[in-house]
Amino acid sequence: MHPNAVTLALVVLLGNLMLPFVSAQNEPKINASDQTILTADTSSKPVTLQCNLTTAHTPHKESFWMKNGHEIPNTRTEQRNTTYRITKPRADDSGEYMCVYTFDTAPNANATIEVKAKPDITGHKRSENKNEGENAMLYCKSVGYPHPTWTWRKVDGTSYTDIDNSTGRFFITNRDNYTELNILNLDINTDPGKYECNATNVIGNIAETTILRVRSHLAPLWPFLGVLAEIIILVVIIVVYEKRKRPDDIMDDDEPVGTMKTNSTNNHKDKNIRQRNTK
């Protein structure tokens, strides 16, 4: 091989080895505030997130803030030092925040700040009413970061039974801040009761309960049977009442009304005649 070719190859190899080091040296430097943990004690105190672009080899254009991968409106600014203020922090405000700097001739640069909070269950079914043989769906959804680990169990007084997907009738589906429990082919003897969903992350945990009621197959007929029973009772009352009425209270429909008046008049005349004879 020609000596010049060997030299050129060495130069190219050395350049490739130095490229990552040079690129790292040219990357912008951002100083960001540390992670924040929201607690009950800090819920009334504002939280301020801060980023400062300390080094940039090309002029920066602007900066903005993102939460969980989505841009926060009205946060764009041309300042190198940017802040985002959470006035009344709640569990819903927790998440992954990112300050992003844009440049005209270089890729964007960013820094991440985690705002953590204990889970807070914001939605669940308080009760569920189903017929035996049907399927039931219970769910819980929460706010808080990091996303919780979900578990389900059935509560029986002071004891409980953990639920998983191994029974063939119970199926649990978890997606970040949401969990769902499906129960197939409900059994009226074993399935009714209290079901508890539990959300746990590194900050804390919380649980909520749903009451499942399972009715008999005859449940849809109960309203009809109730009306039928009322009709039967009413008919019995009417029949008993008619049988207990006195015969004197029932007028003979075959006897004319005029005849009753004539007899009364004749009796009165006979009485007057007897009184005269006596005198």
CSV table of C-alpha atoms in Angstrom, one decimal, residues 23-214:
chain,number,residue,atom,x,y,z
A,23,SER,CA,-19.9,16.7,19.2
A,24,ALA,CA,-20.2,16.4,23.0
A,25,GLN,CA,-18.1,19.5,23.5
A,26,ASN,CA,-20.4,21.4,21.1
A,27,GLU,CA,-23.7,20.3,22.7
A,28,PRO,CA,-25.6,23.0,24.7
A,29,LYS,CA,-25.4,22.9,28.5
A,30,ILE,CA,-28.6,23.3,30.4
A,31,ASN,CA,-28.9,23.7,34.2
A,32,ALA,CA,-32.3,22.4,35.4
A,33,SER,CA,-33.9,22.3,38.8
A,34,ASP,CA,-34.0,19.0,40.7
A,35,GLN,CA,-37.0,16.7,40.8
A,36,THR,CA,-40.0,17.8,43.0
A,37,ILE,CA,-42.2,15.6,45.2
A,38,LEU,CA,-45.8,16.9,45.8
A,39,THR,CA,-47.2,16.1,49.2
A,40,ALA,CA,-50.2,17.2,51.3
A,41,ASP,CA,-47.9,19.7,53.1
A,42,THR,CA,-46.8,21.3,49.9
A,43,SER,CA,-50.2,21.4,48.2
A,44,SER,CA,-50.7,25.1,49.2
A,45,LYS,CA,-47.2,26.2,48.2
A,46,PRO,CA,-46.5,27.1,44.5
A,47,VAL,CA,-43.8,25.1,42.7
A,48,THR,CA,-41.4,26.7,40.3
A,49,LEU,CA,-39.5,24.7,37.7
A,50,GLN,CA,-36.4,26.4,36.2
A,51,CYS,CA,-34.0,25.8,33.3
A,52,ASN,CA,-31.0,27.9,32.3
A,53,LEU,CA,-29.1,27.6,29.0
A,54,THR,CA,-25.6,28.2,30.1
A,55,THR,CA,-23.6,27.2,27.0
A,56,ALA,CA,-24.5,27.2,23.3
A,57,HIS,CA,-22.2,27.3,20.4
A,58,THR,CA,-24.9,28.6,18.1
A,59,PRO,CA,-27.5,31.3,18.8
A,60,HIS,CA,-30.6,29.9,20.3
A,61,LYS,CA,-34.0,30.9,18.9
A,62,GLU,CA,-36.5,30.3,21.7
A,63,SER,CA,-37.6,27.9,24.5
A,64,PHE,CA,-40.8,26.3,25.6
A,65,TRP,CA,-42.1,23.8,28.2
A,66,MET,CA,-43.7,20.4,27.7
A,67,LYS,CA,-45.5,18.0,30.0
A,68,ASN,CA,-45.7,14.2,29.3
A,69,GLY,CA,-44.7,14.8,25.7
A,70,HIS,CA,-47.2,17.7,25.0
A,71,GLU,CA,-46.3,21.3,24.7
A,72,ILE,CA,-47.7,23.6,27.4
A,73,PRO,CA,-49.5,26.5,25.8
A,74,ASN,CA,-48.2,30.1,26.3
A,75,THR,CA,-44.7,29.1,27.6
A,76,ARG,CA,-42.6,30.1,24.6
A,77,THR,CA,-39.9,32.8,25.3
A,78,GLU,CA,-36.7,34.0,23.8
A,79,GLN,CA,-35.0,34.1,27.3
A,80,ARG,CA,-32.1,31.7,28.1
A,81,ASN,CA,-33.4,31.4,31.6
A,82,THR,CA,-37.0,30.0,31.6
A,83,THR,CA,-39.4,29.1,34.4
A,84,TYR,CA,-42.7,27.3,34.7
A,85,ARG,CA,-44.8,27.9,37.8
A,86,ILE,CA,-47.5,25.6,39.3
A,87,THR,CA,-49.6,27.8,41.4
A,88,LYS,CA,-51.7,25.2,43.3
A,89,PRO,CA,-50.0,21.9,42.8
A,90,ARG,CA,-52.1,18.7,43.0
A,91,ALA,CA,-51.5,15.1,42.0
A,92,ASP,CA,-52.9,15.9,38.6
A,93,ASP,CA,-49.9,18.3,38.1
A,94,SER,CA,-47.3,15.6,38.5
A,95,GLY,CA,-45.6,14.2,35.5
A,96,GLU,CA,-42.5,14.5,33.3
A,97,TYR,CA,-41.7,18.1,32.5
A,98,MET,CA,-39.2,19.2,29.8
A,99,CYS,CA,-37.7,22.5,28.9
A,100,VAL,CA,-36.8,22.7,25.2
A,101,TYR,CA,-34.4,25.1,23.5
A,102,THR,CA,-34.5,25.6,19.7
A,103,PHE,CA,-31.7,26.8,17.5
A,104,ASP,CA,-31.5,28.1,13.9
A,105,THR,CA,-28.6,25.9,12.8
A,106,ALA,CA,-28.5,23.1,15.4
A,107,PRO,CA,-30.9,20.4,16.8
A,108,ASN,CA,-33.1,21.2,19.7
A,109,ALA,CA,-31.7,20.7,23.2
A,110,ASN,CA,-33.8,19.8,26.3
A,111,ALA,CA,-33.7,18.9,30.0
A,112,THR,CA,-36.1,16.8,32.0
A,113,ILE,CA,-37.6,17.6,35.5
A,114,GLU,CA,-39.7,15.0,37.2
A,115,VAL,CA,-42.6,16.1,39.4
A,116,LYS,CA,-43.7,13.2,41.5
A,117,ALA,CA,-46.9,12.6,43.6
A,118,LYS,CA,-48.7,9.8,45.4
A,119,PRO,CA,-51.6,8.3,43.3
A,120,ASP,CA,-55.0,9.7,43.6
A,121,ILE,CA,-58.0,7.7,42.3
A,122,THR,CA,-60.3,10.1,40.5
A,123,GLY,CA,-62.8,7.6,39.0
A,124,HIS,CA,-64.3,4.2,39.9
A,125,LYS,CA,-67.6,2.5,40.2
A,126,ARG,CA,-69.2,2.7,43.6
A,127,SER,CA,-71.5,-0.2,42.8
A,128,GLU,CA,-72.4,-2.6,40.0
A,129,ASN,CA,-75.6,-4.6,39.6
A,130,LYS,CA,-75.7,-7.6,37.3
A,131,ASN,CA,-77.7,-10.8,36.7
A,132,GLU,CA,-76.1,-14.2,37.3
A,133,GLY,CA,-74.5,-15.5,34.1
A,134,GLU,CA,-73.7,-12.0,32.8
A,135,ASN,CA,-70.3,-10.3,32.7
A,136,ALA,CA,-69.2,-7.4,35.0
A,137,MET,CA,-66.6,-4.7,34.4
A,138,LEU,CA,-65.1,-2.7,37.2
A,139,TYR,CA,-62.5,0.0,36.7
A,140,CYS,CA,-60.3,2.6,38.5
A,141,LYS,CA,-58.4,5.6,37.1
A,142,SER,CA,-55.9,7.8,38.8
A,143,VAL,CA,-53.6,10.8,38.6
A,144,GLY,CA,-50.1,10.9,40.0
A,145,TYR,CA,-46.5,10.2,38.8
A,146,PRO,CA,-44.8,7.8,38.4
A,147,HIS,CA,-47.6,5.6,36.9
A,148,PRO,CA,-48.8,3.2,39.6
A,149,THR,CA,-48.7,-0.5,39.9
A,150,TRP,CA,-52.3,-1.8,40.1
A,151,THR,CA,-53.6,-4.7,42.1
A,152,TRP,CA,-57.1,-6.1,42.7
A,153,ARG,CA,-58.5,-8.1,45.6
A,154,LYS,CA,-61.9,-9.2,47.0
A,155,VAL,CA,-62.5,-8.0,50.6
A,156,ASP,CA,-64.4,-10.2,53.0
A,157,GLY,CA,-64.6,-8.5,56.4
A,158,THR,CA,-61.1,-8.3,57.7
A,159,SER,CA,-59.7,-10.8,55.2
A,160,TYR,CA,-59.1,-10.5,51.5
A,161,THR,CA,-58.3,-12.6,48.4
A,162,ASP,CA,-55.8,-11.4,45.7
A,163,ILE,CA,-57.2,-11.5,42.2
A,164,ASP,CA,-55.1,-12.3,39.1
A,165,ASN,CA,-55.6,-13.6,35.6
A,166,SER,CA,-55.0,-17.3,36.5
A,167,THR,CA,-58.7,-18.3,37.3
A,168,GLY,CA,-60.1,-18.2,33.7
A,169,ARG,CA,-63.0,-15.9,34.8
A,170,PHE,CA,-61.1,-12.9,36.1
A,171,PHE,CA,-59.1,-10.7,33.7
A,172,ILE,CA,-57.2,-7.6,34.7
A,173,THR,CA,-56.0,-5.0,32.2
A,174,ASN,CA,-53.6,-2.2,33.3
A,175,ARG,CA,-52.6,0.9,31.3
A,176,ASP,CA,-50.6,3.6,33.1
A,177,ASN,CA,-53.2,5.4,35.2
A,178,TYR,CA,-56.1,3.1,34.4
A,179,THR,CA,-57.0,-0.5,35.5
A,180,GLU,CA,-59.9,-2.7,34.5
A,181,LEU,CA,-61.3,-5.9,36.1
A,182,ASN,CA,-63.6,-8.1,34.0
A,183,ILE,CA,-65.5,-11.0,35.6
A,184,LEU,CA,-67.1,-13.5,33.2
A,185,ASN,CA,-70.2,-15.7,33.8
A,186,LEU,CA,-71.1,-14.3,37.2
A,187,ASP,CA,-71.9,-16.7,40.0
A,188,ILE,CA,-74.7,-15.6,42.4
A,189,ASN,CA,-73.1,-17.5,45.3
A,190,THR,CA,-69.4,-16.7,45.1
A,191,ASP,CA,-69.0,-13.4,43.1
A,192,PRO,CA,-71.1,-10.8,45.0
A,193,GLY,CA,-69.1,-8.6,47.5
A,194,LYS,CA,-66.6,-5.8,47.8
A,195,TYR,CA,-63.8,-5.5,45.2
A,196,GLU,CA,-60.8,-3.2,45.9
A,197,CYS,CA,-58.4,-1.6,43.4
A,198,ASN,CA,-55.0,-0.5,44.8
A,199,ALA,CA,-52.6,2.0,43.1
A,200,THR,CA,-49.0,2.1,44.4
A,201,ASN,CA,-45.9,4.1,43.3
A,202,VAL,CA,-42.7,5.1,45.0
A,203,ILE,CA,-44.4,8.0,46.8
A,204,GLY,CA,-47.4,6.2,48.3
A,205,ASN,CA,-50.6,4.2,47.6
A,206,ILE,CA,-54.4,4.5,47.7
A,207,ALA,CA,-57.3,2.2,47.3
A,208,GLU,CA,-61.0,2.4,46.5
A,209,THR,CA,-63.9,-0.2,46.8
A,210,THR,CA,-66.7,-1.2,44.4
A,211,ILE,CA,-69.7,-3.3,45.6
A,212,LEU,CA,-70.8,-6.0,43.2
A,213,ARG,CA,-74.4,-7.3,43.4
A,214,VAL,CA,-75.5,-10.4,41.5
